[in-house]
Amino acid sequence: TAPLDAAALRADFSILGQRVNGERLVYLDSGATSQKPQAVIDAEVDFLTRANSAVHRGAHTLAAEATELFEDARATVAGFVGARPEQLVWTSGATAGLNLVAYAIGNASLGRGAPASARFALQPGDEIVITETEHHANLIPWQELAARTGAVLRHIPVNDDGTLDTDAAATLVGERTRIVAFTHVSNVLGIVNPVAELVALAHDVGAVTVLDACQSAPHLPLDLPALGVDLAVFSGHKMLGPYGVGGLYGRADVLEALPPFLTGGSMITTVTLDEAAYLPPPQRFEAGTQPVSQAIGLAAAVRYLDGVGMGAVHGHEKALEARMGEGLRSIPGVRLLGDAPGAERVGLWAFDVDGVHAHDVGQFLDARGVAVRVGHHCAQPLHRRFGLTASVRASSSLYNTADDVDVFLDALSGVRAFFGAGA
Ligand code: PMP
């Protein structure tokens, strides 16, 4: 693949051209949310100015056009992750997608759904396996599901170097395991997890796999069917798209057998006062008025990513990550989280600065125009595992340059002296 010209791409992101606190903005917080290229903003504005209408209902011209644009968007975003349109459910984001899955499995456990739904039914003592590295969005829905069904939540531990303890995984995943839910890339460690290995363990015992692809979808080529996962989620706003939209991917037979979570309009065939029959996927999981302009915006985002080429994006961000990792290692008092030698990574590093609170580091960098995230990044158990309550996280996207990394490293190298914590 041709290398990516980040400096040229930045012209599509006018927000990056501004100054913050008198300094050039260096945006290293794309792990929280990415900036949006003009094409995405234009796609939403164009739809709202020209074709806005509710979809899948109404015989009028605008409704037909909106429906076509909306379903085209589904095909585009599904294609981006290697899926067919009917395998992509629109959600409001990854959190909504994970809750959808957990509640749908909960409903199956109550005997709801088609006969095939019984395959998801959890009995007391059944096990749900997650990892110690999960974002709270891929943790708390499972805690709640376990509490509702009597299932037991277990976790694959993380090694000191940030890799998953796959030996422990092999013994944890057993005949009581019904669900294995894990992140493709941790939003704190940045390491690409061994998806195929975990999927093989899960499928050996007939467990359903759920992948959190939030931090991989924007940064590397993603083929969900090839990864073999049963279900996967991602968030539009992290992959150059709008807020309020995301995707739930499912294997056709899995979605087919899953009962709905939210119910109401747009997801039914026939309704009486006593009962309702449901549409097949994906509509079964899309109760209510759809996020039409957001879906169209997300389609524009993945077209933009595809235009650049995800191989090129990954290569570019790997180079930034390597430069950043090397620089961070050379600053005294900086401890990287998840610095596993040779690990496959995305452009994201979280770290601790000895003697300086993460929030002070964040403010110090902000004063120099550098935007990073501080706190627990919705991963408290993982921080506890590393003896921390907070860390600093710098995360890249395709629009970051080597100069961004250098400005960040240069600023950071002065932080300990500034706070009297050593050179
Ligand atoms: N999982 C991971 C790994 C994430 O990084 C995030 C967002 N920080 C989420 C899930 C939740 O995404 P959202 O808030 O868009 O639903």
PDB file of C-alpha atoms in Angstrom, residues 168-355:
ATOM      1  CA  ALA A 168      -5.021 -19.008  31.929  1.00  0.00           C
ATOM      2  CA  ALA A 169      -7.619 -18.465  29.195  1.00  0.00           C
ATOM      3  CA  ALA A 170      -7.195 -22.049  28.056  1.00  0.00           C
ATOM      4  CA  THR A 171      -8.045 -23.352  31.511  1.00  0.00           C
ATOM      5  CA  LEU A 172     -10.750 -20.748  32.247  1.00  0.00           C
ATOM      6  CA  VAL A 173     -12.771 -21.458  29.140  1.00  0.00           C
ATOM      7  CA  GLY A 174     -14.448 -24.776  29.877  1.00  0.00           C
ATOM      8  CA  GLU A 175     -17.624 -26.711  29.482  1.00  0.00           C
ATOM      9  CA  ARG A 176     -19.685 -24.249  31.582  1.00  0.00           C
ATOM     10  CA  THR A 177     -18.537 -21.307  29.444  1.00  0.00           C
ATOM     11  CA  ARG A 178     -21.408 -19.931  27.356  1.00  0.00           C
ATOM     12  CA  ILE A 179     -20.115 -16.485  26.403  1.00  0.00           C
ATOM     13  CA  VAL A 180     -16.586 -15.190  25.780  1.00  0.00           C
ATOM     14  CA  ALA A 181     -16.567 -11.398  25.424  1.00  0.00           C
ATOM     15  CA  PHE A 182     -13.330  -9.504  24.892  1.00  0.00           C
ATOM     16  CA  THR A 183     -11.847  -6.462  23.315  1.00  0.00           C
ATOM     17  CA  HIS A 184      -9.927  -6.575  20.045  1.00  0.00           C
ATOM     18  CA  VAL A 185      -7.677  -3.754  21.272  1.00  0.00           C
ATOM     19  CA  SER A 186      -7.766  -2.428  24.833  1.00  0.00           C
ATOM     20  CA  ASN A 187      -8.366   1.314  24.985  1.00  0.00           C
ATOM     21  CA  VAL A 188      -5.600   1.536  27.613  1.00  0.00           C
ATOM     22  CA  LEU A 189      -2.988  -0.972  26.439  1.00  0.00           C
ATOM     23  CA  GLY A 190      -3.253  -0.553  22.665  1.00  0.00           C
ATOM     24  CA  ILE A 191      -2.246  -4.173  22.089  1.00  0.00           C
ATOM     25  CA  VAL A 192      -4.064  -6.216  19.445  1.00  0.00           C
ATOM     26  CA  ASN A 193      -5.433  -9.288  21.220  1.00  0.00           C
ATOM     27  CA  PRO A 194      -5.131 -12.816  19.768  1.00  0.00           C
ATOM     28  CA  VAL A 195      -8.709 -13.006  18.494  1.00  0.00           C
ATOM     29  CA  ALA A 196      -8.347 -16.275  16.557  1.00  0.00           C
ATOM     30  CA  GLU A 197      -6.912 -18.062  19.594  1.00  0.00           C
ATOM     31  CA  LEU A 198      -9.699 -16.889  21.907  1.00  0.00           C
ATOM     32  CA  VAL A 199     -12.380 -17.649  19.313  1.00  0.00           C
ATOM     33  CA  ALA A 200     -10.983 -21.182  18.915  1.00  0.00           C
ATOM     34  CA  LEU A 201     -11.097 -21.741  22.700  1.00  0.00           C
ATOM     35  CA  ALA A 202     -14.672 -20.464  22.861  1.00  0.00           C
ATOM     36  CA  HIS A 203     -15.940 -22.372  19.861  1.00  0.00           C
ATOM     37  CA  ASP A 204     -14.371 -25.601  21.137  1.00  0.00           C
ATOM     38  CA  VAL A 205     -16.842 -25.485  24.011  1.00  0.00           C
ATOM     39  CA  GLY A 206     -19.742 -24.050  21.992  1.00  0.00           C
ATOM     40  CA  ALA A 207     -19.591 -20.593  23.593  1.00  0.00           C
ATOM     41  CA  VAL A 208     -20.743 -17.430  21.840  1.00  0.00           C
ATOM     42  CA  THR A 209     -18.001 -14.867  21.147  1.00  0.00           C
ATOM     43  CA  VAL A 210     -18.527 -11.122  21.436  1.00  0.00           C
ATOM     44  CA  LEU A 211     -15.802  -8.774  20.193  1.00  0.00           C
ATOM     45  CA  ASP A 212     -15.434  -5.127  21.179  1.00  0.00           C
ATOM     46  CA  ALA A 213     -13.941  -3.634  18.021  1.00  0.00           C
ATOM     47  CA  CYS A 214     -14.136   0.014  19.135  1.00  0.00           C
ATOM     48  CA  GLN A 215     -10.386   0.550  19.135  1.00  0.00           C
ATOM     49  CA  SER A 216      -9.568  -1.623  16.136  1.00  0.00           C
ATOM     50  CA  ALA A 217     -12.148  -0.553  13.542  1.00  0.00           C
ATOM     51  CA  PRO A 218     -10.639   2.937  13.087  1.00  0.00           C
ATOM     52  CA  HIS A 219      -7.047   1.741  12.921  1.00  0.00           C
ATOM     53  CA  LEU A 220      -6.589  -1.536  11.051  1.00  0.00           C
ATOM     54  CA  PRO A 221      -8.185  -3.590   8.280  1.00  0.00           C
ATOM     55  CA  LEU A 222     -11.097  -5.425   9.866  1.00  0.00           C
ATOM     56  CA  ASP A 223     -12.774  -8.526   8.470  1.00  0.00           C
ATOM     57  CA  LEU A 224     -15.172  -9.717  11.159  1.00  0.00           C
ATOM     58  CA  PRO A 225     -16.337 -12.898   9.375  1.00  0.00           C
ATOM     59  CA  ALA A 226     -12.690 -13.868   8.833  1.00  0.00           C
ATOM     60  CA  LEU A 227     -11.990 -13.332  12.553  1.00  0.00           C
ATOM     61  CA  GLY A 228     -14.715 -15.885  13.216  1.00  0.00           C
ATOM     62  CA  VAL A 229     -16.464 -13.945  15.989  1.00  0.00           C
ATOM     63  CA  ASP A 230     -20.200 -14.408  16.467  1.00  0.00           C
ATOM     64  CA  LEU A 231     -20.976 -10.816  17.424  1.00  0.00           C
ATOM     65  CA  ALA A 232     -18.998  -7.581  17.386  1.00  0.00           C
ATOM     66  CA  VAL A 233     -19.591  -3.914  18.162  1.00  0.00           C
ATOM     67  CA  PHE A 234     -18.035  -0.609  17.156  1.00  0.00           C
ATOM     68  CA  SER A 235     -18.736   3.107  17.615  1.00  0.00           C
ATOM     69  CA  GLY A 236     -19.077   5.587  14.760  1.00  0.00           C
ATOM     70  CA  HIS A 237     -17.625   8.577  16.582  1.00  0.00           C
ATOM     71  CA  LYS A 238     -14.278   6.832  17.117  1.00  0.00           C
ATOM     72  CA  MET A 239     -13.891   6.049  13.404  1.00  0.00           C
ATOM     73  CA  LEU A 240     -14.274   9.530  11.906  1.00  0.00           C
ATOM     74  CA  GLY A 241     -18.069   9.255  11.989  1.00  0.00           C
ATOM     75  CA  PRO A 242     -20.856  11.017  13.865  1.00  0.00           C
ATOM     76  CA  TYR A 243     -21.916  10.607  17.470  1.00  0.00           C
ATOM     77  CA  GLY A 244     -24.990   8.555  18.238  1.00  0.00           C
ATOM     78  CA  VAL A 245     -24.387   5.744  15.769  1.00  0.00           C
ATOM     79  CA  GLY A 246     -22.552   2.464  15.866  1.00  0.00           C
ATOM     80  CA  GLY A 247     -22.759  -1.056  14.589  1.00  0.00           C
ATOM     81  CA  LEU A 248     -23.543  -4.484  15.925  1.00  0.00           C
ATOM     82  CA  TYR A 249     -22.277  -7.173  13.572  1.00  0.00           C
ATOM     83  CA  GLY A 250     -23.538 -10.706  13.889  1.00  0.00           C
ATOM     84  CA  ARG A 251     -23.139 -14.032  12.164  1.00  0.00           C
ATOM     85  CA  ALA A 252     -26.391 -14.595  10.270  1.00  0.00           C
ATOM     86  CA  ASP A 253     -27.456 -17.659  12.283  1.00  0.00           C
ATOM     87  CA  VAL A 254     -26.605 -15.939  15.576  1.00  0.00           C
ATOM     88  CA  LEU A 255     -28.618 -12.797  14.831  1.00  0.00           C
ATOM     89  CA  GLU A 256     -31.420 -14.967  13.485  1.00  0.00           C
ATOM     90  CA  ALA A 257     -31.696 -16.851  16.784  1.00  0.00           C
ATOM     91  CA  LEU A 258     -31.267 -13.849  19.112  1.00  0.00           C
ATOM     92  CA  PRO A 259     -34.431 -12.416  20.716  1.00  0.00           C
ATOM     93  CA  PRO A 260     -34.850  -8.636  20.626  1.00  0.00           C
ATOM     94  CA  PHE A 261     -33.843  -6.272  23.413  1.00  0.00           C
ATOM     95  CA  LEU A 262     -35.675  -2.989  22.793  1.00  0.00           C
ATOM     96  CA  THR A 263     -39.152  -3.401  21.361  1.00  0.00           C
ATOM     97  CA  GLY A 264     -41.627  -1.033  19.732  1.00  0.00           C
ATOM     98  CA  GLY A 265     -42.066   0.401  16.271  1.00  0.00           C
ATOM     99  CA  SER A 266     -40.005  -0.540  13.193  1.00  0.00           C
ATOM    100  CA  MET A 267     -39.162  -4.054  14.432  1.00  0.00           C
ATOM    101  CA  ILE A 268     -42.473  -5.924  14.064  1.00  0.00           C
ATOM    102  CA  THR A 269     -44.636  -7.648  11.464  1.00  0.00           C
ATOM    103  CA  THR A 270     -48.032  -8.126  13.132  1.00  0.00           C
ATOM    104  CA  VAL A 271     -49.096  -6.718  16.487  1.00  0.00           C
ATOM    105  CA  THR A 272     -52.210  -7.467  18.525  1.00  0.00           C
ATOM    106  CA  LEU A 273     -53.051  -6.157  21.967  1.00  0.00           C
ATOM    107  CA  ASP A 274     -51.667  -9.381  23.405  1.00  0.00           C
ATOM    108  CA  GLU A 275     -48.585 -10.151  21.360  1.00  0.00           C
ATOM    109  CA  ALA A 276     -46.298  -9.220  18.501  1.00  0.00           C
ATOM    110  CA  ALA A 277     -44.348 -10.994  15.794  1.00  0.00           C
ATOM    111  CA  TYR A 278     -40.897  -9.652  15.022  1.00  0.00           C
ATOM    112  CA  LEU A 279     -39.070  -8.824  11.828  1.00  0.00           C
ATOM    113  CA  PRO A 280     -35.928 -10.761  10.950  1.00  0.00           C
ATOM    114  CA  PRO A 281     -32.520  -9.178  11.629  1.00  0.00           C
ATOM    115  CA  PRO A 282     -31.319  -6.497  11.370  1.00  0.00           C
ATOM    116  CA  GLN A 283     -34.696  -4.710  11.824  1.00  0.00           C
ATOM    117  CA  ARG A 284     -35.601  -6.906  14.810  1.00  0.00           C
ATOM    118  CA  PHE A 285     -32.928  -5.067  16.768  1.00  0.00           C
ATOM    119  CA  GLU A 286     -33.738  -1.554  15.569  1.00  0.00           C
ATOM    120  CA  ALA A 287     -36.815  -0.529  17.513  1.00  0.00           C
ATOM    121  CA  GLY A 288     -37.859   3.074  17.081  1.00  0.00           C
ATOM    122  CA  THR A 289     -36.939   5.760  14.604  1.00  0.00           C
ATOM    123  CA  GLN A 290     -33.559   5.052  13.086  1.00  0.00           C
ATOM    124  CA  PRO A 291     -30.419   7.247  13.330  1.00  0.00           C
ATOM    125  CA  VAL A 292     -30.665   8.106   9.650  1.00  0.00           C
ATOM    126  CA  SER A 293     -28.397  11.118   9.203  1.00  0.00           C
ATOM    127  CA  GLN A 294     -25.849   9.562  11.550  1.00  0.00           C
ATOM    128  CA  ALA A 295     -25.782   6.298   9.576  1.00  0.00           C
ATOM    129  CA  ILE A 296     -25.270   8.262   6.364  1.00  0.00           C
ATOM    130  CA  GLY A 297     -22.468  10.186   8.063  1.00  0.00           C
ATOM    131  CA  LEU A 298     -20.844   6.959   9.206  1.00  0.00           C
ATOM    132  CA  ALA A 299     -20.984   5.595   5.663  1.00  0.00           C
ATOM    133  CA  ALA A 300     -19.146   8.738   4.518  1.00  0.00           C
ATOM    134  CA  ALA A 301     -16.556   8.105   7.250  1.00  0.00           C
ATOM    135  CA  VAL A 302     -15.819   4.545   6.192  1.00  0.00           C
ATOM    136  CA  ARG A 303     -15.675   5.622   2.544  1.00  0.00           C
ATOM    137  CA  TYR A 304     -13.068   8.157   3.625  1.00  0.00           C
ATOM    138  CA  LEU A 305     -11.120   5.491   5.528  1.00  0.00           C
ATOM    139  CA  ASP A 306     -11.373   3.103   2.584  1.00  0.00           C
ATOM    140  CA  GLY A 307     -10.235   5.868   0.249  1.00  0.00           C
ATOM    141  CA  VAL A 308      -7.069   6.263   2.294  1.00  0.00           C
ATOM    142  CA  GLY A 309      -6.802   2.498   2.709  1.00  0.00           C
ATOM    143  CA  MET A 310      -6.881   0.763   6.085  1.00  0.00           C
ATOM    144  CA  GLY A 311      -3.555  -0.923   5.392  1.00  0.00           C
ATOM    145  CA  ALA A 312      -1.997   2.509   4.936  1.00  0.00           C
ATOM    146  CA  VAL A 313      -3.752   3.834   8.055  1.00  0.00           C
ATOM    147  CA  HIS A 314      -2.417   0.945  10.123  1.00  0.00           C
ATOM    148  CA  GLY A 315       1.101   1.337   8.736  1.00  0.00           C
ATOM    149  CA  HIS A 316       1.105   5.071   9.415  1.00  0.00           C
ATOM    150  CA  GLU A 317      -0.163   4.693  12.957  1.00  0.00           C
ATOM    151  CA  LYS A 318       2.288   1.880  13.683  1.00  0.00           C
ATOM    152  CA  ALA A 319       5.117   4.225  12.762  1.00  0.00           C
ATOM    153  CA  LEU A 320       3.678   6.929  15.048  1.00  0.00           C
ATOM    154  CA  GLU A 321       3.224   4.393  17.837  1.00  0.00           C
ATOM    155  CA  ALA A 322       6.828   3.205  17.524  1.00  0.00           C
ATOM    156  CA  ARG A 323       8.134   6.775  17.579  1.00  0.00           C
ATOM    157  CA  MET A 324       5.983   7.619  20.563  1.00  0.00           C
ATOM    158  CA  GLY A 325       6.882   4.434  22.448  1.00  0.00           C
ATOM    159  CA  GLU A 326      10.591   5.022  21.944  1.00  0.00           C
ATOM    160  CA  GLY A 327      10.312   8.629  23.062  1.00  0.00           C
ATOM    161  CA  LEU A 328       8.250   7.770  26.124  1.00  0.00           C
ATOM    162  CA  ARG A 329      10.674   5.054  27.214  1.00  0.00           C
ATOM    163  CA  SER A 330      13.499   7.560  27.153  1.00  0.00           C
ATOM    164  CA  ILE A 331      11.802  10.075  29.486  1.00  0.00           C
ATOM    165  CA  PRO A 332      12.855   9.392  33.111  1.00  0.00           C
ATOM    166  CA  GLY A 333       9.945   8.582  35.412  1.00  0.00           C
ATOM    167  CA  VAL A 334       7.547   7.556  32.646  1.00  0.00           C
ATOM    168  CA  ARG A 335       6.144   4.031  32.976  1.00  0.00           C
ATOM    169  CA  LEU A 336       4.284   2.651  29.966  1.00  0.00           C
ATOM    170  CA  LEU A 337       1.279   0.385  30.473  1.00  0.00           C
ATOM    171  CA  GLY A 338       1.404  -2.687  28.282  1.00  0.00           C
ATOM    172  CA  ASP A 339       4.885  -2.347  26.815  1.00  0.00           C
ATOM    173  CA  ALA A 340       5.109  -5.932  25.534  1.00  0.00           C
ATOM    174  CA  PRO A 341       8.128  -6.348  23.238  1.00  0.00           C
ATOM    175  CA  GLY A 342       7.106  -7.123  19.676  1.00  0.00           C
ATOM    176  CA  ALA A 343       3.373  -6.873  20.357  1.00  0.00           C
ATOM    177  CA  GLU A 344       1.096  -5.890  17.478  1.00  0.00           C
ATOM    178  CA  ARG A 345      -0.289  -2.469  18.442  1.00  0.00           C
ATOM    179  CA  VAL A 346      -2.376   0.481  17.350  1.00  0.00           C
ATOM    180  CA  GLY A 347      -1.304   4.085  17.905  1.00  0.00           C
ATOM    181  CA  LEU A 348      -2.137   4.356  21.567  1.00  0.00           C
ATOM    182  CA  TRP A 349       0.012   4.553  24.691  1.00  0.00           C
ATOM    183  CA  ALA A 350      -1.129   4.979  28.277  1.00  0.00           C
ATOM    184  CA  PHE A 351       1.473   5.793  30.891  1.00  0.00           C
ATOM    185  CA  ASP A 352       2.123   6.923  34.427  1.00  0.00           C
ATOM    186  CA  VAL A 353       4.472   9.760  35.340  1.00  0.00           C
ATOM    187  CA  ASP A 354       6.238   9.128  38.619  1.00  0.00           C
ATOM    188  CA  GLY A 355       5.396  11.823  41.151  1.00  0.00           C
TER     189      GLY A 355
END
